[in-house]
Short mmCIF file of C-alpha atoms and ligand atoms in Angstrom, two decimals:
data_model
loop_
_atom_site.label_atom_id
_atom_site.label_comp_id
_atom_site.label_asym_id
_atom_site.label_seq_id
_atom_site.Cartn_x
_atom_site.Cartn_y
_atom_site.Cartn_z
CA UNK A 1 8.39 -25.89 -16.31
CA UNK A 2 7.09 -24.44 -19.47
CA UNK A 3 4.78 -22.27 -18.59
CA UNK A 4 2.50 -19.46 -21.41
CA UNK A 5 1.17 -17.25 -18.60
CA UNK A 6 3.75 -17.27 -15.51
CA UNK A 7 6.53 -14.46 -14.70
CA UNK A 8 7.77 -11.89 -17.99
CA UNK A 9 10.86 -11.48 -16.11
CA UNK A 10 13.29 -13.04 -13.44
CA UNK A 11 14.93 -9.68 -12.44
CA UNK A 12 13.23 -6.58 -10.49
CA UNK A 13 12.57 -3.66 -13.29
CA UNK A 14 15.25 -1.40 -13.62
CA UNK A 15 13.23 1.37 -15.53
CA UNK A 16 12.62 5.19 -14.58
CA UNK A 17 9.04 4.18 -13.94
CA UNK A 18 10.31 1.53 -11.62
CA UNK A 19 12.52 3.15 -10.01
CA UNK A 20 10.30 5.83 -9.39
CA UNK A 21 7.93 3.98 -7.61
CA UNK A 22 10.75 2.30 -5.36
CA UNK A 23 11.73 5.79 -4.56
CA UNK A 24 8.31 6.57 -2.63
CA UNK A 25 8.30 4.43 0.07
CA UNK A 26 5.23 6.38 1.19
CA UNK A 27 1.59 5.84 -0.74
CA UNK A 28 -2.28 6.60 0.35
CA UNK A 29 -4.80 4.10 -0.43
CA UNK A 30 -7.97 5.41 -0.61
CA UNK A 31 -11.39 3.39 -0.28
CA UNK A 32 -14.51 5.60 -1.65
CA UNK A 33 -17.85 4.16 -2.22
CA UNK A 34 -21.17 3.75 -1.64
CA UNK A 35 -20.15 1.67 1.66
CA UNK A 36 -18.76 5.06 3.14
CA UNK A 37 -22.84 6.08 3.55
CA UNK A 38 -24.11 3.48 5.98
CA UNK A 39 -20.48 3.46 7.37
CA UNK A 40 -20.65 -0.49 8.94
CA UNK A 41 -24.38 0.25 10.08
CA UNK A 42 -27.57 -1.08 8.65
CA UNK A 43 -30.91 -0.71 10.46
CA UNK A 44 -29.26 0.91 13.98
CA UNK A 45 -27.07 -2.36 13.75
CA UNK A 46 -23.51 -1.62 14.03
CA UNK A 47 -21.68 -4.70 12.22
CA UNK A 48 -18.20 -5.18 13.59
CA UNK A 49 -16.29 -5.96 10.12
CA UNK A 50 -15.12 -3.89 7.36
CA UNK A 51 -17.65 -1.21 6.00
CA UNK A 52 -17.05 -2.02 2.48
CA UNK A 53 -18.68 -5.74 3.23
CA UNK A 54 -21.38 -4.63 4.83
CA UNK A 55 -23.66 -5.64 2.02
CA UNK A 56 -22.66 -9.08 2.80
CA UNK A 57 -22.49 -9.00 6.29
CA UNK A 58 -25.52 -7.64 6.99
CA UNK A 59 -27.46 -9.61 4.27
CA UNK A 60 -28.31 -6.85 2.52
CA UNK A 61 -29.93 -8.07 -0.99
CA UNK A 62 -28.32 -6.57 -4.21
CA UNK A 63 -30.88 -4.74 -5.53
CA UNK A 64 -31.59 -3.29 -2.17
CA UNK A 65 -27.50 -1.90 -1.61
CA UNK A 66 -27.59 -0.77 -5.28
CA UNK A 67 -30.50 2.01 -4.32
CA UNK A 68 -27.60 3.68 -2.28
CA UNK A 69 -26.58 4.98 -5.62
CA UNK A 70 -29.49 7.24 -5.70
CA UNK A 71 -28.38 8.91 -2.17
CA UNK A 72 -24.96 9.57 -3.05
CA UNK A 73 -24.71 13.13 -3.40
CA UNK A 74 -21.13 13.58 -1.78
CA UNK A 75 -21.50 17.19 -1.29
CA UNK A 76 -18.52 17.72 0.49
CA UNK A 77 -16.26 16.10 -1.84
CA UNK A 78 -13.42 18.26 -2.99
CA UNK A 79 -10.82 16.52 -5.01
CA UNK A 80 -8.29 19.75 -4.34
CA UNK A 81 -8.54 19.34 -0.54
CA UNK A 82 -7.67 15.45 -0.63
CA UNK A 83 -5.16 16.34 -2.76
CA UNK A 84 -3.71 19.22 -0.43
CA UNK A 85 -4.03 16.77 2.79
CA UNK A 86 -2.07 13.77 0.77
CA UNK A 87 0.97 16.38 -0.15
CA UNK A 88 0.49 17.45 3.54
CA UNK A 89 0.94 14.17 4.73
CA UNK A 90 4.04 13.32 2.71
CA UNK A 91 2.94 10.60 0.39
CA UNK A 92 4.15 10.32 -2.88
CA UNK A 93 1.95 8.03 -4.42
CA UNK A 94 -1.97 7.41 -4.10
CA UNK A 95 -4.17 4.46 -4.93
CA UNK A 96 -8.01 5.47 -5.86
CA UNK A 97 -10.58 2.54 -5.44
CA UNK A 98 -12.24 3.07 -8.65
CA UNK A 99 -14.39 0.20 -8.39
CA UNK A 100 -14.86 -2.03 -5.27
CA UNK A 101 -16.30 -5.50 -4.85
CA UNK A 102 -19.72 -3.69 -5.07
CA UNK A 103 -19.56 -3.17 -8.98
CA UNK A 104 -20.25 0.44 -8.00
CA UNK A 105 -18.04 2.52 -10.36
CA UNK A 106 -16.48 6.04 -9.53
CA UNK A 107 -16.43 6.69 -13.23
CA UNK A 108 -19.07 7.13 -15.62
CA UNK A 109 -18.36 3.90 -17.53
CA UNK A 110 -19.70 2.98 -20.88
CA UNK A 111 -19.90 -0.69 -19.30
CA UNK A 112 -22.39 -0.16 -16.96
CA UNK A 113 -24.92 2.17 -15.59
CA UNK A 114 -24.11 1.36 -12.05
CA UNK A 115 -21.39 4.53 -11.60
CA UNK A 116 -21.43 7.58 -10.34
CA UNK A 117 -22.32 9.77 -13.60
CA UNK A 118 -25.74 8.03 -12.72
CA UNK A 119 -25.90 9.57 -8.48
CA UNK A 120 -27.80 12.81 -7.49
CA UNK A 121 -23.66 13.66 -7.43
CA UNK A 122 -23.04 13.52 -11.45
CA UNK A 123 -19.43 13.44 -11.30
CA UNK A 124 -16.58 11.57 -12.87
CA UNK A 125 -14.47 11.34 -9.05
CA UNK A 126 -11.26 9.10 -10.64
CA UNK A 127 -11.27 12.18 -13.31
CA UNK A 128 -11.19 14.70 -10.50
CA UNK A 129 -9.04 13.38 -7.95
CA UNK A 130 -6.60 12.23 -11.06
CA UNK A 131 -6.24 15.79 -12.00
CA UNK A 132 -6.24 17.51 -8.11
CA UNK A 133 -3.16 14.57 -7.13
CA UNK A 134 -0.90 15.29 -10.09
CA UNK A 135 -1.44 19.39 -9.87
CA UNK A 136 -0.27 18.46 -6.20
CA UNK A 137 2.86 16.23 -7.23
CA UNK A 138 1.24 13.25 -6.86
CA UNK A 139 1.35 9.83 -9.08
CA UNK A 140 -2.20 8.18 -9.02
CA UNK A 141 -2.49 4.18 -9.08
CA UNK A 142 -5.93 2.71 -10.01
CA UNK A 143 -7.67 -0.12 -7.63
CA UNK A 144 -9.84 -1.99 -9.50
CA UNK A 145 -11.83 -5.44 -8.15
CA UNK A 146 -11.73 -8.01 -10.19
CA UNK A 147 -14.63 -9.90 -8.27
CA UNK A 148 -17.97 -8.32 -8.96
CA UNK A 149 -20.88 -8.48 -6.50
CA UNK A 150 -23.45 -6.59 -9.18
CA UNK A 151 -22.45 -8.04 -12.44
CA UNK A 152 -25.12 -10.90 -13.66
CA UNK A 153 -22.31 -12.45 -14.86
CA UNK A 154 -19.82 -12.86 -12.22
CA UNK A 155 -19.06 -16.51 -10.87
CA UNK A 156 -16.63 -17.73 -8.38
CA UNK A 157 -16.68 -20.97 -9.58
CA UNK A 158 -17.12 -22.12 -12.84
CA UNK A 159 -19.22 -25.68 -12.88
CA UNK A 160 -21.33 -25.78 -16.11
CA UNK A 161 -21.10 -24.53 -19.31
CA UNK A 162 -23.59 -21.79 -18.58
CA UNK A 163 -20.92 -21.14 -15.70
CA UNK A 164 -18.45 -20.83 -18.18
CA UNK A 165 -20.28 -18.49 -20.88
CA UNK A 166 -20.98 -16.29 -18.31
CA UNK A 167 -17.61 -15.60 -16.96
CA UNK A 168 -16.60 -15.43 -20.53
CA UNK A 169 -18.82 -12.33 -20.90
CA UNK A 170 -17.38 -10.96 -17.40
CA UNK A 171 -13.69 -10.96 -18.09
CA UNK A 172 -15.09 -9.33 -21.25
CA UNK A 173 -16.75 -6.94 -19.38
CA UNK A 174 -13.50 -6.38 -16.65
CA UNK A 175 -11.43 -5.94 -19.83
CA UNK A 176 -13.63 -3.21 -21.06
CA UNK A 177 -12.98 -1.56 -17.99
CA UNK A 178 -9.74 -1.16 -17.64
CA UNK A 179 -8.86 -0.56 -21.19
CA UNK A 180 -11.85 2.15 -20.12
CA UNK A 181 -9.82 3.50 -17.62
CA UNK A 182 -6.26 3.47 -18.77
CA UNK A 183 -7.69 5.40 -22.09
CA UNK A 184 -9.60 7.81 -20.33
CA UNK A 185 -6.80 8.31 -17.35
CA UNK A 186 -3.87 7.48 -19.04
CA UNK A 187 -1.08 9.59 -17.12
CA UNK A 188 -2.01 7.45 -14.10
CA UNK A 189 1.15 5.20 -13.39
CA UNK A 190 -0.53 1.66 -12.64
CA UNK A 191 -3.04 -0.36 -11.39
CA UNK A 192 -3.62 -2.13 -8.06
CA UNK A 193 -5.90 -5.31 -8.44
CA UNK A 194 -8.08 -7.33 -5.86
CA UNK A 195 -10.71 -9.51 -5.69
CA UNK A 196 -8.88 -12.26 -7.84
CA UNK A 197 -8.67 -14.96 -6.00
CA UNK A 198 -11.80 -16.69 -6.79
CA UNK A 199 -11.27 -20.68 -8.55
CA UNK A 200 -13.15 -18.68 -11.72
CA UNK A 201 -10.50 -16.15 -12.27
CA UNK A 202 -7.72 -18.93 -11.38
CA UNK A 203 -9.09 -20.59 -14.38
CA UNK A 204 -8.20 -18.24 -16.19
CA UNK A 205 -4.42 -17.14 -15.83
CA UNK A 206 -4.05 -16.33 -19.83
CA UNK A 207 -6.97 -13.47 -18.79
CA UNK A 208 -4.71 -12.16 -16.02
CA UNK A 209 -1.44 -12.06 -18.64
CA UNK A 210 -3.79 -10.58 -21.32
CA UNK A 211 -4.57 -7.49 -18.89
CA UNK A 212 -0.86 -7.03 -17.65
CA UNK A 213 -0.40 -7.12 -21.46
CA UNK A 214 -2.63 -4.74 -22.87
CA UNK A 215 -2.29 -2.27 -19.84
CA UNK A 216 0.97 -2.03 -20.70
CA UNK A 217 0.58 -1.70 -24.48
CA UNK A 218 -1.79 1.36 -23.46
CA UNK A 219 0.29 3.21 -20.59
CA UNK A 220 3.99 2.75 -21.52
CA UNK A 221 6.06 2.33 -17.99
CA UNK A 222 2.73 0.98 -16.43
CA UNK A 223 3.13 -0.81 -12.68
CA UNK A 224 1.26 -3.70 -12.17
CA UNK A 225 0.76 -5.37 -8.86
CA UNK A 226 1.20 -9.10 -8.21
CA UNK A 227 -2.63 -10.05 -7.08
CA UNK A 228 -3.66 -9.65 -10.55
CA UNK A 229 -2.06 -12.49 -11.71
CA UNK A 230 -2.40 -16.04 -12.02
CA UNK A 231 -0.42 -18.21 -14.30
CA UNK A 232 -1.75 -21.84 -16.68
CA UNK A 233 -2.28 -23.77 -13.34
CA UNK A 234 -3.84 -21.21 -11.04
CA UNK A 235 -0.69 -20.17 -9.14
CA UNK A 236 -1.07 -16.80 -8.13
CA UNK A 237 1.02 -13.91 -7.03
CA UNK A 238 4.63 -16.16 -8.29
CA UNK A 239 3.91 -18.75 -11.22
CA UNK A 240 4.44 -22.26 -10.49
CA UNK A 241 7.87 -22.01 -11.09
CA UNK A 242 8.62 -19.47 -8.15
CA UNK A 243 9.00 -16.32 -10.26
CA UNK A 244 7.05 -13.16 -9.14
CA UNK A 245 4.20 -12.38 -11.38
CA UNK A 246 3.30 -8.52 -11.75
CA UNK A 247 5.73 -5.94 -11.03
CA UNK A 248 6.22 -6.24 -7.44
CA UNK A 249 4.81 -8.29 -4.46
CA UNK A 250 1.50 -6.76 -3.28
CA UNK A 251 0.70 -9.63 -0.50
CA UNK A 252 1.58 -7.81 2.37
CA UNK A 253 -1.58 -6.44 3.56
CA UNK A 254 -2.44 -5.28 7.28
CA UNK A 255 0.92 -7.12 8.31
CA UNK A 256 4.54 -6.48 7.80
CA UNK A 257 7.42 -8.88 7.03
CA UNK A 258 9.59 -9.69 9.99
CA UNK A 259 11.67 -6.71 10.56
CA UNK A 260 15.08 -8.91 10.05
CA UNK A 261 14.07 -11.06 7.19
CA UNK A 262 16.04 -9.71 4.51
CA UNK A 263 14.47 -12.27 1.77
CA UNK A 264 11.55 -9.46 0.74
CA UNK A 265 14.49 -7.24 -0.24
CA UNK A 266 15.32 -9.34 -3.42
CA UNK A 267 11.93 -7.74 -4.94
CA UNK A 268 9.51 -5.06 -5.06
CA UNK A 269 7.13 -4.73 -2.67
CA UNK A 270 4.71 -2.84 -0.97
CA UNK A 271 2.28 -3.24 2.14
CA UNK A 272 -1.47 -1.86 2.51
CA UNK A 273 -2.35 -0.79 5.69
CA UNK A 274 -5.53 0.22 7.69
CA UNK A 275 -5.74 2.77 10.03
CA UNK A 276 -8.74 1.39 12.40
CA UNK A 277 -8.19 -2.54 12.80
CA UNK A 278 -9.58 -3.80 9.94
CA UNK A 279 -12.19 -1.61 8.02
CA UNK A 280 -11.10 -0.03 4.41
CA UNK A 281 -14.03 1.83 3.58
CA UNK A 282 -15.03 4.71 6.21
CA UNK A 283 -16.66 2.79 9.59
CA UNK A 284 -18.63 5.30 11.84
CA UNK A 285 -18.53 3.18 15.14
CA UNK A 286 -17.18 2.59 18.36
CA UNK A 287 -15.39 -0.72 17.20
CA UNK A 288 -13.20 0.98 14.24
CA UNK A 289 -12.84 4.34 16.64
CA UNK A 290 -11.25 2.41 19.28
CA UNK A 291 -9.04 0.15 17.17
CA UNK A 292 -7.13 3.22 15.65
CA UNK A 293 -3.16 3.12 14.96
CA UNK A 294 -1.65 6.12 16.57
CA UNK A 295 0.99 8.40 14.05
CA UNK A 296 4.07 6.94 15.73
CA UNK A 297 2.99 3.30 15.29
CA UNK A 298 2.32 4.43 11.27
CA UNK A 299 5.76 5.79 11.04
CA UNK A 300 7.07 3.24 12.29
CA UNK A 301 5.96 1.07 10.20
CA UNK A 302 6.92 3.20 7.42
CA UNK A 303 10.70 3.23 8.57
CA UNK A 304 10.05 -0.82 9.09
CA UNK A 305 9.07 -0.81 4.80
CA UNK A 306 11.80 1.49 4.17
CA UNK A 307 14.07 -0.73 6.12
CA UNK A 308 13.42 -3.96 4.36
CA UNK A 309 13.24 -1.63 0.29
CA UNK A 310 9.44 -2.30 0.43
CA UNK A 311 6.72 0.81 0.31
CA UNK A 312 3.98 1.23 2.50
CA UNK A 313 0.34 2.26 1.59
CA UNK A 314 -1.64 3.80 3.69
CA UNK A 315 -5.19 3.67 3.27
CA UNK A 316 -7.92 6.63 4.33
CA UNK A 317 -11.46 5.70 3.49
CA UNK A 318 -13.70 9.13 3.74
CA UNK A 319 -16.97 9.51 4.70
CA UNK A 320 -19.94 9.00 2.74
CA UNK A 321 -20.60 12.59 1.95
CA UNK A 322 -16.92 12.77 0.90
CA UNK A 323 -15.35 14.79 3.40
CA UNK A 324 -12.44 13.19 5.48
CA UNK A 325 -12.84 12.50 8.93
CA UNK A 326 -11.27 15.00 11.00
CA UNK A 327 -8.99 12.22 12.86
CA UNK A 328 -7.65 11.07 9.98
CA UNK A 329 -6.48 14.60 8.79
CA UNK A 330 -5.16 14.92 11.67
CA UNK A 331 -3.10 12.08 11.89
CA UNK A 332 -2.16 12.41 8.38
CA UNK A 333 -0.81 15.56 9.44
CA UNK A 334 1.26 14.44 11.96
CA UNK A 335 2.77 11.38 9.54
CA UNK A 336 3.26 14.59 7.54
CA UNK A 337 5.03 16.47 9.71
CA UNK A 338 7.62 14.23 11.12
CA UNK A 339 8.18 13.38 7.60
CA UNK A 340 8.84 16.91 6.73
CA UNK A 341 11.44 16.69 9.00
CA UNK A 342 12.96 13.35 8.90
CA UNK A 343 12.15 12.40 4.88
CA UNK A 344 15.71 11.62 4.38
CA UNK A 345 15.73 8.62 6.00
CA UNK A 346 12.52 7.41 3.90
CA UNK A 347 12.33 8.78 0.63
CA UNK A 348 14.81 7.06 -2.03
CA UNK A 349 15.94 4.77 0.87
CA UNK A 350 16.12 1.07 1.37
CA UNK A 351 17.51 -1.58 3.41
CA UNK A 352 21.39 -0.87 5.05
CA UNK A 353 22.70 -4.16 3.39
CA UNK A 354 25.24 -4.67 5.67
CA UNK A 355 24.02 -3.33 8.87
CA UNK A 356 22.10 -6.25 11.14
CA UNK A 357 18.20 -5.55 12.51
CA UNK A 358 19.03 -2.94 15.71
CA UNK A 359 15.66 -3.90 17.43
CA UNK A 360 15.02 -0.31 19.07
CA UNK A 361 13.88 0.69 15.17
CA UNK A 362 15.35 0.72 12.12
CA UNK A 363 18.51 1.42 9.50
CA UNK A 364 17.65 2.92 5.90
CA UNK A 365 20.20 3.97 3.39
CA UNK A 366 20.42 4.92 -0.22
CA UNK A 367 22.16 1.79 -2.41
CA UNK A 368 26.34 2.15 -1.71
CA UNK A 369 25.87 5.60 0.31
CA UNK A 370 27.94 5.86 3.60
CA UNK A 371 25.20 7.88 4.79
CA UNK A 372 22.95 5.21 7.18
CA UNK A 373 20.01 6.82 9.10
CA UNK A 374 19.13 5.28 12.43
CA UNK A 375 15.37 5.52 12.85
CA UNK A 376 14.63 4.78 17.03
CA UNK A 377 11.18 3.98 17.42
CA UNK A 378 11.39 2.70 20.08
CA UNK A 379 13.71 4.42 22.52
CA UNK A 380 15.75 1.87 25.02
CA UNK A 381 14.89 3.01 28.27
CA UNK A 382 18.76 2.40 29.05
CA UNK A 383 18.42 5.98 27.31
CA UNK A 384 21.40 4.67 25.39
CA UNK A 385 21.45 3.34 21.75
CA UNK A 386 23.68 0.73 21.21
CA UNK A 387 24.90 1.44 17.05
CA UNK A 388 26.62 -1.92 15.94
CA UNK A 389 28.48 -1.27 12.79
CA UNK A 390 29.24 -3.48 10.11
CA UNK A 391 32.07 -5.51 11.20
CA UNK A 392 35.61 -3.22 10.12
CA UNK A 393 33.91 -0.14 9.73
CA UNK A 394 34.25 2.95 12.06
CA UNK A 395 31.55 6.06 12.67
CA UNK A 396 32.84 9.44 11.37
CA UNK A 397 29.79 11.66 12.50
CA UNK A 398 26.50 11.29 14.11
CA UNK A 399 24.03 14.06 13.63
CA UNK A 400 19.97 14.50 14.59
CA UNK A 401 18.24 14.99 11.42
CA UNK A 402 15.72 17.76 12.98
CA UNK A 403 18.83 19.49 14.51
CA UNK A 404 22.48 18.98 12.88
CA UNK A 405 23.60 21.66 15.56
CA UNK A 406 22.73 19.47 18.63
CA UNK A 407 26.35 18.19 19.35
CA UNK A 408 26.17 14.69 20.58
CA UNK A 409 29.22 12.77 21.40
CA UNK A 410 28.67 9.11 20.16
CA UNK A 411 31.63 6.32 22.61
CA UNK A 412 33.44 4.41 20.99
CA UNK A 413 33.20 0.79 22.83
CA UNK A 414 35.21 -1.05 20.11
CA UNK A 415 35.88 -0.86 16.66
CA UNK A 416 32.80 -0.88 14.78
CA UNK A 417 30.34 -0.75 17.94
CA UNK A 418 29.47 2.54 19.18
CA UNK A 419 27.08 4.40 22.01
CA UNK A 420 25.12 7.35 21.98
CA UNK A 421 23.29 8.52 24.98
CA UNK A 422 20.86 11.32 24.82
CA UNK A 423 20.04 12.61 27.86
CA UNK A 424 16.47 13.89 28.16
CA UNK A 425 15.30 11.27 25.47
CA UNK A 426 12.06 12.67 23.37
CA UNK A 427 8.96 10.45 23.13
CA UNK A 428 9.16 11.51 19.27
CA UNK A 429 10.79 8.77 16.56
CA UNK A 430 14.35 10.37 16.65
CA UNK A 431 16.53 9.97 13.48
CA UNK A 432 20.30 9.85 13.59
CA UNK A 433 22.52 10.31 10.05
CA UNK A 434 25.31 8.32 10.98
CA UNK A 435 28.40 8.52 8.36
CA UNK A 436 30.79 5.65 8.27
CA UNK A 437 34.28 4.68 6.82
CA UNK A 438 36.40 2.17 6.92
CA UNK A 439 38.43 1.68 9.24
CA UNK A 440 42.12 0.69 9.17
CA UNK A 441 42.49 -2.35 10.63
CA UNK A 442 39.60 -5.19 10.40
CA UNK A 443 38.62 -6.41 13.97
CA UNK A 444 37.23 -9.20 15.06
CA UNK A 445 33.28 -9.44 16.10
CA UNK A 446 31.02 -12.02 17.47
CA UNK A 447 30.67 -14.97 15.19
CA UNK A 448 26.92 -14.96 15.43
CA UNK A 449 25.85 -11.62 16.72
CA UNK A 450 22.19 -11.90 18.79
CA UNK A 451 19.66 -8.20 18.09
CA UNK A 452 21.70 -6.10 19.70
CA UNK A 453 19.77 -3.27 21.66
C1 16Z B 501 -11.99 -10.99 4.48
O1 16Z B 501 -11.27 -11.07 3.31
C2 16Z B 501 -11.05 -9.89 2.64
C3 16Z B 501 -10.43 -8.82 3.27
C4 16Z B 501 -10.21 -7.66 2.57
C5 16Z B 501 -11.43 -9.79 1.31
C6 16Z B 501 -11.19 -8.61 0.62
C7 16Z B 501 -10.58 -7.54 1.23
C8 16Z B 501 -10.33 -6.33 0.43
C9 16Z B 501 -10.69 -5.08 1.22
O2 16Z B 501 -12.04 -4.72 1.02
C10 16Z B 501 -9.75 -4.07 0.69
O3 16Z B 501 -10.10 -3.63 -0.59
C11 16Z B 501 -8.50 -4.90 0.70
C12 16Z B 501 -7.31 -4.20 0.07
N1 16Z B 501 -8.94 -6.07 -0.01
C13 16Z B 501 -8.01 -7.20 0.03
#
C-alpha cells in the first residue's frame, strides 16, 4: 500500500549513532515532576496507582495540581550527584522526562509559563542534568508527552471543527517544543515520546512524520522511538504495511518478550521498566515500597534484553525535593556493581544466534565472536549447568568472568553438549565466557531439542 507517512526504511539503521545506541544495552529512565511532591498521596489518601496520575486519580482539578508549581523548590537537587549514581550504576544511556502528561515543563520554555524557570526553584533541570550526564559519559534521550493535561488546547478526540482548530494550535504548540528543545539541547542523542495514542493525534500521522522529520533535520544521527508515530490511517508503532515506524520498537514497557522468541531480534528495541510495580514518578507508600524488584531480578532482566539484542531502561523517579531515595541508590549500586564485574556479557552484546534459550538464564555474544557468555540467573539446584552447544561445535575453555583463575573443569557428555558443576554454587548471577570451535566431525543431535536445563 502506498502510504505518505508510514516506515522511512525497511532495514534496522546501520549508522555510528545507531550502533551506538545498540551497544548500551543498559539506560535510566528518569520521571521528575511536580507528581514526585505529593508522591501518590492527596489529602492523607494514599492512591494505589502511579504517582504521576495522581491528578487524575484523585480528581484533583487542573488549576488546583498546577499550584504545585509554586512549592517546587527541589532543594536537594544536584544534577552532578544523579549523574555520579547513573555512571555508578553502569548505564550508558539516560532518558529525562522533560515534560509529562501534566504540561509541567522542566525547562523554561518560551511556549508556556507552566515550567520550572517559573518555581520558587528557578532552574533550567534538562539544561543541568544534560550537562552533569555527558561530563559523566553519559548520552541523554529526551521524554516528551505528546498528550497534554494543561494545554487549553489539547483534545483526545477530534469531533467538531472547533475540535479540530484547537488541536491544530496544539500540535503547533508540541512542535514548538521540541524544535525548543533539540535547539537549546542539541548534543542530546534522541527523543523518547508518549502520550500519543489518543484518536486526535492518530488523526494526524503526517504530524508524527513531520516531527521525526524536522528532529532529524536539527540533530543529525537523532534516535527516534516508535510511539511517536502514526502513519495516513492511524497505525501506530509499524505503518499499515507492517514496517516499523521510528528507529526502533519502544512497546515493550513493564514486560519483556518471551525469553526464546527470537522474532524481536530482527529490530531495535528497547524495554522501560519500573522498579516498584507500577509507579514512574516517585510513590512514598506502603503499596510501591512493597512491590519493589530486587537487583538480581533487574539484572536479570537486563541479561534477558541483552539476550534477545534489545536494551533495557530502567526508570528511577526521585523525590519531590529532588534527592533520590536512598533504596534506589542503593540498588542502583548493586546493578552497578555486578556490572562492573560482569559488563562483558552486556555491553556491545546481543543474542547467541545459534545457541537455543538455556532456561537457567541467558547466552549473549558479540555478532560472529566465538566468545558466548553464559549468564545463570537462575542456578539449577542440580548445582550443574547443562551448556548445549550449537549442534557440531565443541567448547575450548570455560572461564568465570569475576575470576579467570578459578579452574573449573567443564564434562564433556557428547559432542557439542557439555556440564559444568560448581560446587558451592553462589546465590550471585554467575557469568561463564565459554569459547567454542568447531569441531571435526558434525554429530548428530535431537531433531527438535526441548529447553534444556
Ligand atoms: C495506564 O496507562 C498508562 C500507563 C503509563 C498511561 C501512560 C503511562 C505512562 C507513564 O506515566 C510513564 O510515563 C510511561 C512510560 N508511560 C507509558
Amino acid at each position: 500500500m502506498e502510504l505518505n507517512y508510514g516506515a522511512s526504511r525497511q532495514q534496522p539503521r546501520q549508522d555510528a549513532a545507531m550502533q551506538r545506541f545498540r551497544e548500551h544495552r543498559f539506560g535510566q529512565f528518569v520521571h521528575w515532576g511536580l507528581y514526585a511532591m505529593p508522591a501518590g498521596y492527596w489529602q492523607g489518601t494514599e492512591y494505589r496507582f502511579a504517582a504521576e496520575f495522581l491528578q487524575k486519580t484523585a480528581n484533583i482539578p487542573e488549576p488546583e495540581w498546577a499550584e504545585l508549581a509554586q512549592q517546587f523548590s527541589a532543594e536537594a537537587f544536584d544534577a552532578d550527584a544523579w549523574a555520579a549514581l547513573a555512571a555508578r550504576s553502569g548505564v550508558k544511556y539516560a532518558t529525562f522526562t522533560t515534560k509529562h502528561h501534566d504540561g509541567f515543563c522542566l525547562w523554561p520554555s518560551q511556549y508556556t509559563d507552566f515550567h520550572s524557570g517559573n518555581t520558587p526553584a528557578a532552574r533550567d533541570f534538562i539544561g543541568e542534568l544534560v550537562a552533569a550526564y555527558q561530563r559523566h559519559g553519559i548520552d541523554v534521550y529526551l521524554y516528551y508527552s505528546v498528550l497534554d493535561w494543561h494545554h487549553p488546547d489539547w483534545r483526545y478526540r477530534l469531533e467538531s471543527a472547533e475540535d479540530q482548530q484547537a488541536f491544530k494550535r496544539y500540535l503547533d504548540f508540541a512542535m514548538n517544543q521540541l524544535v525548543e528543545l533539540a535547539q537549546r539541547y542539541p548534543s542530546v542523542k534522541g527523543f523518547w515520546f508518549d502520550g500519543t495514542w489518543d484518536e486526535s493525534v492518530k488523526a494526524n500521522g503526517r504530524w508524527t512524520w513531520e516531527v521525526e522529520q524536522r528532529l532529524k533535520e536539527l540533530i543529525p544521527g537523532l534516535i527516534v522511538s516508535s510511539r511517536l508515530r502514526a502513519d495516513d490511517l492511524g497505525a501506530r508503532h509499524r505503518d499499515s504495511n507492517g514496517s516499523l515506524m521510528g528507529d526502533y520498537e519502544s512497546g515493550y514497557e513493564r514486560r519483556l518478550p518471551d525469553p526464546w522468541d527470537r522474532s524481536v531480534c530482527e529490530q531495535d528495541w528497547e524495554a522501560c521498566m519500573t522498579i516498584p510495580q507500577a509507579s514512574w514518578g516517585y510513590h512514598a507508600g506502603p503499596w510501591a515500597k512493597r512491590t519493589r524488584k530486587s537487583a538480581a531480578e533487574l539484572i536479570d532482566m537486563i541479561a534477558h534484553c541483552t539476550s534477545l539484542s534489545g536494551n533495557f531502561l530502567l526508570n528511577f523517579g526521585p523525590r519531590g525535593d529532588g534527592s533520590i531515595d536512598p533504596e534506589d541508590a542503593a540498588l542502583a549500586e548493586q546493578i552497578g556493581n555486578w556490572l562492573a564485574q560482569n559488563g562483558a556479557a552486556i555491553y556491545g552484546k546481543g543474542v547467541a544466534t545459534n545457541w537455543s534459550y538455556p532456561g537457567w538464564g541467558y547466552y549473549t555474544q558479540e555478532a560472529d565472536s566465538e566468545t558466548v557468555y553464559a549468564v545463570v540467573t537462575k542456578w539449577p539446584t542440580a548445582r550443574r549447568l547443562r551448556l548445549q552447544l550449537p549442534a557440531g561445535e565443541r567448547l575450548l575453555a570455560a572461564t568465570l568472568l569475576r575470576e579467570p583463575a578459578l579452574q573449573l573443569n567443564p564434562q564433556e557428555l557428547e559432542t557439542s553438549l557439555f556440564e559444568l558443576e560448581l560446587g558451592n554454587s553462589s546465590e550471585e548471577t554467575l557469568v561463564f565466557e565459554l569459547t567454542t570451535a568447531a569441531a571435526e566431525e558434525q554429530s548428530w543431535t535431537e531433531p527438535n531439542p526441548d529447553v534444556m536445563v
